[in-house]
Each structure stands twice: as C-alpha cells, then as structure tokens.
Amino acid sequence: MLQRLKTTWFSNIRADVLAGITTVLALIPDSLAFAFIAGVNPMISIYSTICILLLISFFGGRPGMVSSTAGSMAVLMTALVARHGVEYLFAATILTGVIQFGMGAMKMGRWMSFVPHSVITGFINSLAILLFISQIRYFEGQSWPMYAMVAGTLAIIYLFPKLTKAVPSPLVAVGAMTVVVFAGQMGLSTVGDLATIEPTIPWLHLPAIPFTWETLWILLPTSLSLAVVGYSETLLTQTIIDEMTEEKTSKDKELRGQGIANTVTGFFGGMAGCALVAESAINVKVGGRGRLSTLVAALALLALVFALRDVLNAIPIAALVGVMFMVCIEVFDWGYLRDIRRKPLAHTFIMTVTVAIVVATHDLAIGVLVGVLLSALLYAYRSATKLDIRDELDGEERVYRVRGQLFFVSSDKLMDRIDFNDETPNVCLDLTASQVWDHSAAKTLEKIVVRLEGKGKKVRVLRQEADSHAEPA
C-alpha cells in the first residue's frame, strides 16, 4: 500500500509540482472563457475547476490527467441557465455526476474500444484547430505589441529548454512577459480586464429548486447530454494520455472519479466538467505523471485567486495566448500528416470528416459519433465484400461452402448465390467457416431453407459448434 502510494503521489515530486503550476497557466483563460459560454459568473467556473481538480486527483483512474470545466460541456449549459437560472445548473451538475458514476459502476468504459484510431486522430487535430481559432478573438483591435508579446512568449517557450530544462519553459515565458508588461506600462489586456476576480468561499448547499418530477424532466436532458459528452471527451483524452505515457489505466475508475467530482462540485455551486486534452497534454509534456501534479494545479489556482489575486490579474492575455498556441502545436498530430500517403485512404477520409464536422459544429461529440458510424459502415462493407461462397457437387448433394461473416449487409449475397432451380435433390449449407451475427442473417437462412424445401429438396445446415444450438442475436 505504501509503495503504491509512493508511486502514484511521490515518485516524481519536483516535476509534478512544476507541471501543476505550469498547467494552471493554460487553465486560467479557458476557465474564464467557459464561464462566458455558459452564461455564469467567472468565479463559478474557476471554483468548479479547483473542486474538480482536487477530487479527481484522489478518485480518478488516470494520474496526471487534467479535468476542469470544458467548452464542449459549457455549450450544453447555456439554454438551461438562460431559461431556469444558475441553481438549475448546480442541480444538473449533481445529476450529471450521478449518471457518470453509474456509467463507471456498469463498466461502460470498455465501449471506448469501439472508437478507431482514425477517429481519435481526428478528435486530437480538430481540438487543436478549435483551440487555435478560439484564441484569435484576443487579437481583435490590438496593435503590434500584442503580436510581439505572443511571439516573444513562443520564442521563450521553445528556446529556453536549450539553456535548461530545470523549469518548464511556459512558466518562465509567462513570468517574463508579466514583468515586461508591468515594467513597460504597455497597456495590454490582462486577466483582470477579462473578469473581476472576487475571492469568496463556496459553501456546501442544496440547489434552490423545487424537488418535483417536473424539475427532474427539466434537468434530465441537459444532464444526460453532459454525461455523454463528458464520457466521450474524458475517455478519449485518457486513451491519448495512456499512449503518450505508455501506460494503461482504468477507464471505469476514471468514470467513477468524474462522477464523484461533478456530484460534489454541484453541491458547492459549481458547473460540470471533464478531462481536457490540451491541458492534460501540456501537463504530461512538461513532466507531470502523478496525482500530485493535478493536486498542485488545484492548489496553485486556489492560491492565485486568494493569496495572489493581484498577480493573477496582472498576467497579460498575450502571454496566455502564446501558451495556448504552443499547446495547439504540440497537440496536433503532425506525424499523421507526414505519413498520410502511407495511410489507408478510408482512414484518412474518416479522420478528415471527423475534423471537418467538429470544426464546423464546434461539438467534439458529434464529430466523434459521425466518425465512429463511418468506421462501422466501412467495416460492414469490407466484411460483406470478403464473404466467400463456393458451391460443389458431391454425388446427389449440392454443397455451398460459406467463409466469412453473415450479417444484415452480407446475407443477401448468400441468397443471390443459391441456385433454387438446380435439380440436385439434396442441398447442404456448410457454415462451419462462417459466423451468423444478427437476426437478419438468421432470417435469410430460414428463408433459404424454406424456399429450397418448397422445391422438394432435402436441406441440411452445418454450423459452428458455438452457435449450432442457439438462435443468432
């Protein structure tokens, strides 16, 4: 137990602490932006981020993965807040957490194995593009110092590691740019210009809503949507971080952790959140591996809000934009583009469609869903085209040997190959090298047998032993 505690918490102390502090720099602008999207006070988003990070550090299944309020979920909250008020949002957050915990308890994490790599790549690339687009708004009405500040931030981020890697370069860059803006009185926008940071302690309370069935039906559509989007984005992020760290972690435990985090956050007047790819990637890239990194990120953000409020307000937006541009560059899968000629055309098409839909709709869940459906259709088409049917005459019996998968797409091909006017008195359907997968294929087989017997033929069907005694599902 002590060894496991040391491994997950204290095996990488220095790197985890610095990574957690660095990650906060990426969380600050996003937390503020997500509050504006949802139509709530910015402090709700900031406190939600702190609460989710604290809880997921202890209960999550993927150490080092950053969870926070999220744009994909904030979009789903807008209508509920506008129509019913923020208290309904708190209640919806609690219900979202309960649903997600149930997902984990029912071991629904394994469903993520149905998401193919081409869709995951599309998810990553579309997220990088959306992050880049979201930062463009900060340049509106700005003069050359804004561009110079962003360029300077990127220069420090990529050049400072050549001198030393003892301190994460994004942390150095933001610190240096803050000093430059403060000393030079350059008049650039800061965090304090975006939102009023008023530190208050959120207290545990029940949402002030009527506890009726009517209220439940108001909350349920939003909470289900939030739970599904949070499920998708969290587990896709976990898959990506697992690949980056070459580790395998429990998706079901992560779902339960997300459920606990969102439920408790709702009781403290917060909005639902999930794992974030960009912030998780930057945390891992600058050395964050253990639970300590996300705990430090939560405590660092809390310290900025309460003890270092003036420092937080003084951080220039240009420096944070530079950090986010770095995240976009690092998250985007450039290797896929370099090797695109060697990739199967169908996979490239699915990846491109996923990216296009996400960028067009600004909805990661829709893009991933369409990508998975396209992949399923592609698999069904390939399985159908690979069905091999051969017939041979064995004395007075016509034998049809079927090799491949029989399901709703491919079963008609078998029907077309049967010669119902053949004068051979006996027919054998040899399915020992095939598998009947669904009810449509079973009904097709039944029709073939009935039609052949109607022609006066004696029919026998040879099946795999595994499904010879059971009706196909």
Coordinates of N, CA and C in Angstrom, one line a residue, residues 173-357:
A173 N 8.1 31.8 -19.5 CA 7.6 32.7 -20.5 C 6.6 33.6 -19.9
V174 N 5.6 33.1 -19.2 CA 4.5 33.9 -18.7 C 5.0 34.8 -17.6
G175 N 6.0 34.3 -16.8 CA 6.6 35.2 -15.8 C 7.3 36.3 -16.4
A176 N 8.1 36.0 -17.4 CA 8.9 37.1 -18.1 C 8.0 38.1 -18.7
M177 N 7.0 37.7 -19.4 CA 6.1 38.6 -20.1 C 5.3 39.5 -19.1
T178 N 4.9 38.9 -18.0 CA 4.2 39.7 -17.0 C 5.1 40.8 -16.4
V179 N 6.3 40.5 -16.2 CA 7.3 41.5 -15.8 C 7.5 42.6 -16.8
V180 N 7.6 42.2 -18.1 CA 7.8 43.2 -19.2 C 6.6 44.1 -19.3
V181 N 5.4 43.5 -19.2 CA 4.2 44.4 -19.3 C 4.0 45.3 -18.1
F182 N 4.3 44.8 -16.9 CA 4.2 45.6 -15.7 C 5.3 46.7 -15.7
A183 N 6.5 46.4 -16.1 CA 7.6 47.4 -16.1 C 7.4 48.4 -17.2
G184 N 7.0 48.0 -18.4 CA 6.9 48.9 -19.5 C 5.6 49.6 -19.7
Q185 N 4.6 49.3 -18.8 CA 3.3 50.0 -18.9 C 2.8 50.0 -20.3
M186 N 2.7 48.8 -20.9 CA 2.4 48.7 -22.3 C 0.9 48.8 -22.6
G187 N 0.1 48.7 -21.6 CA -1.4 48.9 -21.8 C -2.0 47.7 -22.5
L188 N -1.4 46.5 -22.4 CA -2.0 45.3 -23.0 C -3.1 44.7 -22.0
S189 N -4.0 44.0 -22.6 CA -5.1 43.4 -21.7 C -4.5 42.4 -20.8
T190 N -5.0 42.3 -19.6 CA -4.6 41.3 -18.6 C -5.8 40.5 -18.2
V191 N -5.6 39.5 -17.3 CA -6.7 38.7 -16.8 C -7.7 39.5 -16.1
G192 N -7.2 40.5 -15.4 CA -8.1 41.4 -14.6 C -9.1 42.2 -15.5
D193 N -8.7 42.4 -16.8 CA -9.6 43.1 -17.7 C -10.7 42.2 -18.2
L194 N -10.4 40.9 -18.2 CA -11.4 39.9 -18.7 C -12.6 39.7 -17.7
A195 N -12.2 39.6 -16.5 CA -13.2 39.2 -15.4 C -12.8 39.8 -14.1
T196 N -13.7 40.1 -13.3 CA -13.5 40.5 -11.9 C -13.2 39.3 -11.0
I197 N -12.0 39.2 -10.5 CA -11.7 38.1 -9.6 C -12.0 38.5 -8.2
E198 N -13.1 38.0 -7.7 CA -13.5 38.3 -6.3 C -13.5 37.0 -5.5
P199 N -12.5 36.8 -4.7 CA -12.4 35.5 -4.0 C -13.4 35.4 -2.9
T200 N -14.2 34.4 -2.9 CA -15.2 34.1 -1.9 C -15.2 32.6 -1.7
I201 N -15.5 32.1 -0.5 CA -15.5 30.7 -0.2 C -16.9 30.1 -0.6
P202 N -16.9 29.1 -1.5 CA -18.2 28.5 -1.8 C -18.6 27.5 -0.7
W203 N -19.8 27.6 -0.3 CA -20.3 26.8 0.8 C -21.2 25.6 0.3
L204 N -21.1 24.5 1.0 CA -22.0 23.4 0.7 C -23.5 23.8 0.8
H205 N -24.2 23.6 -0.2 CA -25.7 23.9 -0.1 C -26.5 23.1 -1.2
L206 N -27.7 22.8 -0.9 CA -28.6 22.2 -1.8 C -29.1 23.2 -2.8
P207 N -29.1 22.9 -4.1 CA -29.7 23.8 -5.1 C -31.1 24.3 -4.7
A208 N -31.3 25.6 -4.9 CA -32.6 26.1 -4.5 C -33.6 26.0 -5.7
I209 N -34.1 24.7 -5.8 CA -35.0 24.4 -6.8 C -36.1 23.5 -6.2
P210 N -37.3 23.5 -6.8 CA -38.4 22.6 -6.3 C -38.0 21.1 -6.7
F211 N -38.1 20.3 -5.7 CA -37.8 18.9 -5.9 C -39.0 18.1 -6.3
T212 N -39.3 18.2 -7.6 CA -40.5 17.6 -8.2 C -40.2 16.8 -9.4
W213 N -41.1 16.0 -9.9 CA -40.9 15.2 -11.1 C -40.7 16.2 -12.3
E214 N -41.4 17.3 -12.3 CA -41.3 18.2 -13.4 C -39.9 18.8 -13.4
T215 N -39.3 19.1 -12.3 CA -37.9 19.6 -12.3 C -37.0 18.5 -12.8
L216 N -37.2 17.3 -12.4 CA -36.3 16.2 -13.0 C -36.4 16.1 -14.5
W217 N -37.6 16.3 -15.1 CA -37.7 16.2 -16.5 C -37.0 17.5 -17.2
I218 N -36.9 18.6 -16.4 CA -36.2 19.7 -17.0 C -34.7 19.5 -17.0
L219 N -34.2 18.8 -15.9 CA -32.8 18.6 -15.7 C -32.3 17.5 -16.5
L220 N -33.1 16.4 -16.7 CA -32.6 15.2 -17.3 C -32.0 15.3 -18.7
P221 N -32.6 16.0 -19.6 CA -32.0 16.1 -21.0 C -30.6 16.8 -20.9
T222 N -30.5 17.8 -20.1 CA -29.2 18.5 -20.0 C -28.1 17.6 -19.4
S223 N -28.5 17.0 -18.3 CA -27.6 16.1 -17.5 C -27.2 14.9 -18.3
L224 N -28.1 14.3 -19.1 CA -27.7 13.2 -19.9 C -26.7 13.6 -21.0
S225 N -27.0 14.8 -21.6 CA -26.1 15.3 -22.6 C -24.7 15.6 -22.1
L226 N -24.7 16.2 -20.9 CA -23.4 16.5 -20.2 C -22.7 15.2 -19.9
A227 N -23.4 14.2 -19.4 CA -22.8 12.9 -19.0 C -22.1 12.3 -20.2
V228 N -22.9 12.2 -21.4 CA -22.4 11.6 -22.6 C -21.2 12.3 -23.2
V229 N -21.3 13.6 -23.2 CA -20.1 14.4 -23.8 C -18.9 14.3 -22.8
G230 N -19.2 14.4 -21.5 CA -18.1 14.2 -20.6 C -17.4 12.8 -20.7
Y231 N -18.3 11.8 -20.8 CA -17.8 10.4 -21.0 C -16.9 10.4 -22.3
S232 N -17.3 10.9 -23.4 CA -16.6 10.8 -24.6 C -15.2 11.6 -24.5
E233 N -15.3 12.8 -24.1 CA -14.1 13.6 -24.1 C -13.1 13.1 -23.0
T234 N -13.6 12.7 -21.9 CA -12.7 12.2 -20.8 C -12.0 10.9 -21.3
L235 N -12.7 9.9 -21.8 CA -12.1 8.6 -22.2 C -11.3 8.7 -23.4
L236 N -11.6 9.6 -24.3 CA -10.7 9.9 -25.5 C -9.4 10.5 -25.0
T237 N -9.5 11.5 -24.1 CA -8.3 12.1 -23.5 C -7.5 11.0 -22.8
Q238 N -8.1 10.2 -22.0 CA -7.4 9.1 -21.3 C -6.7 8.2 -22.2
T239 N -7.3 7.9 -23.4 CA -6.7 7.0 -24.4 C -5.4 7.7 -24.9
I240 N -5.5 9.0 -25.2 CA -4.4 9.7 -25.7 C -3.2 9.8 -24.7
I241 N -3.6 10.1 -23.5 CA -2.5 10.3 -22.4 C -1.9 8.9 -22.1
D242 N -2.7 7.8 -22.1 CA -2.2 6.5 -21.9 C -1.1 6.2 -23.0
E243 N -1.4 6.6 -24.3 CA -0.5 6.3 -25.3 C 0.8 7.2 -25.2
M244 N 0.6 8.4 -24.7 CA 1.8 9.3 -24.5 C 2.7 8.8 -23.4
T245 N 2.1 8.2 -22.4 CA 2.9 7.7 -21.2 C 3.2 6.2 -21.3
E246 N 2.7 5.6 -22.3 CA 2.8 4.1 -22.5 C 2.4 3.4 -21.2
E247 N 1.2 3.8 -20.7 CA 0.6 3.2 -19.5 C -0.8 2.8 -19.9
K248 N -1.4 1.9 -19.1 CA -2.8 1.5 -19.3 C -3.5 1.7 -18.0
T249 N -4.5 2.6 -18.0 CA -5.2 2.9 -16.7 C -6.7 2.6 -16.9
S250 N -7.4 2.5 -15.7 CA -8.8 2.1 -15.7 C -9.7 3.2 -16.1
K251 N -10.4 2.9 -17.2 CA -11.4 3.9 -17.7 C -12.7 3.9 -16.8
D252 N -13.0 2.7 -16.2 CA -14.2 2.7 -15.4 C -13.9 3.4 -14.1
K253 N -12.7 3.3 -13.5 CA -12.4 4.1 -12.3 C -12.4 5.6 -12.6
E254 N -11.9 5.9 -13.8 CA -11.9 7.4 -14.2 C -13.4 7.9 -14.3
L255 N -14.3 7.1 -14.8 CA -15.7 7.5 -14.9 C -16.3 7.7 -13.5
R256 N -16.0 6.7 -12.6 CA -16.5 6.9 -11.3 C -15.9 8.1 -10.6
G257 N -14.6 8.4 -10.9 CA -14.0 9.6 -10.3 C -14.6 10.9 -10.8
Q258 N -14.9 10.9 -12.2 CA -15.5 12.0 -12.8 C -16.9 12.2 -12.2
G259 N -17.6 11.1 -11.9 CA -18.9 11.2 -11.3 C -18.9 11.8 -9.9
I260 N -17.9 11.4 -9.1 CA -17.8 11.9 -7.7 C -17.4 13.4 -7.8
A261 N -16.5 13.8 -8.7 CA -16.1 15.1 -8.8 C -17.2 16.1 -9.2
N262 N -18.0 15.7 -10.2 CA -19.1 16.5 -10.7 C -20.2 16.6 -9.6
T263 N -20.5 15.5 -9.0 CA -21.6 15.5 -7.9 C -21.2 16.4 -6.8
V264 N -20.0 16.3 -6.3 CA -19.6 17.2 -5.2 C -19.5 18.7 -5.6
T265 N -19.0 18.9 -6.8 CA -18.9 20.2 -7.4 C -20.3 20.9 -7.4
G266 N -21.3 20.1 -7.8 CA -22.6 20.7 -7.9 C -23.2 21.1 -6.6
F267 N -22.8 20.4 -5.5 CA -23.2 20.7 -4.2 C -22.5 22.0 -3.6
F268 N -21.4 22.3 -4.3 CA -20.7 23.5 -3.9 C -20.9 24.7 -4.9
G269 N -22.0 24.6 -5.6 CA -22.4 25.6 -6.5 C -21.4 25.7 -7.7
G270 N -21.2 24.6 -8.3 CA -20.3 24.6 -9.5 C -20.9 24.0 -10.7
M271 N -20.2 24.1 -11.8 CA -20.7 23.6 -13.1 C -19.9 22.3 -13.5
A272 N -20.5 21.4 -14.2 CA -19.9 20.1 -14.6 C -18.7 20.3 -15.5
G273 N -17.7 19.3 -15.3 CA -16.5 19.4 -16.2 C -16.1 18.0 -16.6
C274 N -15.0 17.9 -17.3 CA -14.5 16.6 -17.7 C -13.0 16.8 -18.0
A275 N -12.3 15.8 -18.5 CA -10.9 15.8 -18.8 C -10.7 16.7 -20.0
L276 N -9.6 17.4 -20.1 CA -9.2 18.3 -21.2 C -8.0 17.8 -21.9
V277 N -8.0 17.6 -23.2 CA -6.9 17.1 -23.9 C -5.7 18.0 -23.8
A278 N -5.9 19.3 -24.1 CA -4.8 20.3 -24.2 C -4.1 20.4 -22.9
E279 N -4.8 20.7 -21.8 CA -4.2 20.8 -20.5 C -3.5 19.5 -20.1
S280 N -4.2 18.4 -20.3 CA -3.6 17.1 -20.0 C -2.3 16.9 -20.7
A281 N -2.3 17.3 -22.0 CA -1.1 17.1 -22.8 C 0.1 18.0 -22.3
I282 N -0.2 19.2 -22.0 CA 0.8 20.1 -21.5 C 1.4 19.6 -20.2
N283 N 0.5 19.1 -19.3 CA 0.9 18.6 -18.0 C 1.9 17.5 -18.2
V284 N 1.5 16.5 -19.1 CA 2.4 15.4 -19.3 C 3.7 15.8 -20.0
K285 N 3.6 16.7 -21.0 CA 4.8 17.1 -21.7 C 5.8 17.8 -20.9
V286 N 5.4 18.5 -19.9 CA 6.4 19.2 -19.0 C 6.7 18.4 -17.8
G287 N 6.3 17.2 -17.8 CA 6.8 16.2 -16.7 C 5.8 15.7 -15.7
G288 N 4.6 16.2 -15.8 CA 3.5 15.7 -14.8 C 3.1 14.3 -15.1
R289 N 3.3 13.4 -14.1 CA 2.9 12.0 -14.3 C 2.0 11.5 -13.2
G290 N 2.1 12.0 -12.0 CA 1.4 11.5 -10.9 C 0.2 12.4 -10.5
R291 N -0.5 11.9 -9.5 CA -1.7 12.6 -8.9 C -1.3 14.0 -8.3
L292 N 0.0 14.1 -7.9 CA 0.4 15.3 -7.2 C 0.4 16.5 -8.2
S293 N 0.6 16.2 -9.5 CA 0.6 17.3 -10.5 C -0.8 18.0 -10.6
T294 N -1.9 17.2 -10.6 CA -3.2 17.8 -10.6 C -3.6 18.4 -9.3
L295 N -3.2 17.8 -8.2 CA -3.4 18.4 -6.9 C -2.7 19.8 -6.8
V296 N -1.5 19.9 -7.2 CA -0.8 21.1 -7.2 C -1.4 22.2 -8.1
A297 N -1.9 21.7 -9.2 CA -2.6 22.7 -10.1 C -3.8 23.3 -9.4
A298 N -4.6 22.4 -8.7 CA -5.8 22.9 -8.0 C -5.4 23.9 -6.9
L299 N -4.3 23.6 -6.1 CA -3.9 24.4 -5.0 C -3.2 25.7 -5.6
A300 N -2.5 25.6 -6.7 CA -1.9 26.8 -7.3 C -3.0 27.8 -7.8
L301 N -4.1 27.3 -8.4 CA -5.1 28.1 -8.8 C -5.9 28.7 -7.6
L302 N -6.0 28.0 -6.6 CA -6.6 28.5 -5.4 C -5.8 29.6 -4.7
A303 N -4.5 29.4 -4.8 CA -3.5 30.4 -4.2 C -3.6 31.7 -5.1
L304 N -3.7 31.5 -6.4 CA -3.7 32.7 -7.3 C -5.0 33.5 -7.0
V305 N -6.1 32.8 -6.7 CA -7.4 33.5 -6.5 C -7.4 34.2 -5.2
F306 N -6.9 33.6 -4.1 CA -7.0 34.2 -2.8 C -5.7 35.0 -2.4
A307 N -4.5 34.3 -2.4 CA -3.3 35.0 -1.9 C -2.6 35.8 -2.9
L308 N -2.8 35.5 -4.2 CA -2.0 36.2 -5.3 C -3.0 36.8 -6.3
R309 N -4.1 37.3 -5.8 CA -5.1 37.9 -6.7 C -4.5 38.9 -7.6
D310 N -3.6 39.8 -7.1 CA -3.0 40.9 -7.9 C -2.1 40.3 -9.0
V311 N -1.4 39.3 -8.6 CA -0.5 38.6 -9.6 C -1.4 38.0 -10.8
L312 N -2.5 37.3 -10.4 CA -3.4 36.7 -11.4 C -3.9 37.8 -12.3
N313 N -4.4 38.9 -11.7 CA -5.0 40.0 -12.5 C -3.9 40.6 -13.5
A314 N -2.7 40.6 -13.1 CA -1.6 41.2 -13.9 C -1.1 40.4 -15.0
I315 N -1.4 39.1 -15.1 CA -0.9 38.2 -16.1 C -1.5 38.7 -17.5
P316 N -0.6 39.0 -18.4 CA -1.1 39.5 -19.8 C -1.8 38.4 -20.6
I317 N -2.9 38.7 -21.2 CA -3.6 37.8 -22.0 C -2.7 37.3 -23.2
A318 N -1.8 38.2 -23.7 CA -0.9 37.8 -24.8 C 0.0 36.6 -24.4
A319 N 0.5 36.6 -23.2 CA 1.3 35.5 -22.7 C 0.5 34.2 -22.7
L320 N -0.7 34.3 -22.2 CA -1.5 33.1 -22.1 C -1.9 32.6 -23.5
V321 N -2.2 33.5 -24.4 CA -2.4 33.1 -25.8 C -1.2 32.4 -26.4
G322 N 0.0 32.9 -26.1 CA 1.2 32.2 -26.6 C 1.3 30.8 -26.0
V323 N 0.9 30.6 -24.8 CA 0.9 29.3 -24.2 C -0.1 28.4 -24.9
M324 N -1.3 28.9 -25.2 CA -2.3 28.1 -25.9 C -1.9 27.8 -27.3
F325 N -1.2 28.7 -28.0 CA -0.6 28.4 -29.3 C 0.4 27.3 -29.2
M326 N 1.2 27.3 -28.2 CA 2.1 26.2 -28.0 C 1.4 24.9 -27.8
V327 N 0.3 24.9 -27.1 CA -0.5 23.7 -26.8 C -1.1 23.2 -28.2
C328 N -1.6 24.1 -29.0 CA -2.1 23.7 -30.3 C -1.1 23.0 -31.1
I329 N 0.1 23.6 -31.1 CA 1.2 23.0 -31.9 C 1.6 21.6 -31.4
E330 N 1.6 21.5 -30.1 CA 2.0 20.2 -29.5 C 1.0 19.1 -29.6
V331 N -0.3 19.5 -29.5 CA -1.4 18.6 -29.6 C -1.6 18.0 -31.0
F332 N -1.5 18.9 -32.0 CA -1.8 18.5 -33.4 C -0.9 17.3 -33.8
D333 N -1.5 16.3 -34.4 CA -0.7 15.1 -34.8 C 0.0 15.4 -36.2
W334 N 1.1 16.0 -36.2 CA 1.8 16.3 -37.4 C 2.4 15.1 -38.0
G335 N 2.7 14.1 -37.2 CA 3.2 12.8 -37.8 C 2.2 12.2 -38.7
Y336 N 0.9 12.3 -38.4 CA -0.1 11.7 -39.3 C 0.0 12.3 -40.7
L337 N 0.1 13.7 -40.7 CA 0.2 14.4 -42.0 C 1.4 14.0 -42.8
R338 N 2.6 13.8 -42.0 CA 3.8 13.5 -42.7 C 3.7 12.1 -43.4
D339 N 2.9 11.2 -42.8 CA 2.8 9.8 -43.3 C 1.5 9.6 -44.0
I340 N 0.8 10.6 -44.4 CA -0.6 10.5 -44.9 C -0.6 9.7 -46.1
R341 N 0.4 9.7 -47.0 CA 0.4 8.9 -48.2 C 0.5 7.4 -47.9
R342 N 1.0 7.0 -46.8 CA 1.1 5.6 -46.4 C -0.2 5.1 -45.7
K343 N -1.0 6.1 -45.3 CA -2.3 5.7 -44.6 C -3.3 5.2 -45.5
P344 N -4.2 4.2 -45.1 CA -5.3 3.8 -46.0 C -6.2 5.0 -46.3
L345 N -6.7 5.1 -47.5 CA -7.5 6.2 -47.9 C -8.7 6.3 -47.1
A346 N -9.3 5.2 -46.7 CA -10.6 5.2 -45.9 C -10.3 5.8 -44.6
H347 N -9.2 5.5 -43.9 CA -8.9 6.1 -42.6 C -8.7 7.6 -42.7
T348 N -7.9 8.0 -43.8 CA -7.7 9.4 -43.9 C -9.0 10.2 -44.1
F349 N -9.9 9.5 -44.9 CA -11.3 10.1 -45.1 C -12.0 10.3 -43.8
I350 N -12.0 9.3 -43.0 CA -12.7 9.3 -41.7 C -12.1 10.4 -40.8
M351 N -10.8 10.4 -40.7 CA -10.1 11.5 -39.9 C -10.5 12.9 -40.4
T352 N -10.5 13.1 -41.7 CA -10.8 14.4 -42.3 C -12.3 14.8 -42.0
V353 N -13.2 13.8 -42.2 CA -14.6 14.1 -41.9 C -14.8 14.5 -40.4
T354 N -14.2 13.7 -39.6 CA -14.3 14.0 -38.1 C -13.8 15.4 -37.8
V355 N -12.7 15.8 -38.4 CA -12.1 17.2 -38.1 C -13.1 18.2 -38.7
A356 N -13.6 18.0 -39.9 CA -14.5 19.0 -40.6 C -15.7 19.2 -39.8
I357 N -16.3 18.1 -39.3 CA -17.6 18.2 -38.5 C -17.4 18.9 -37.2

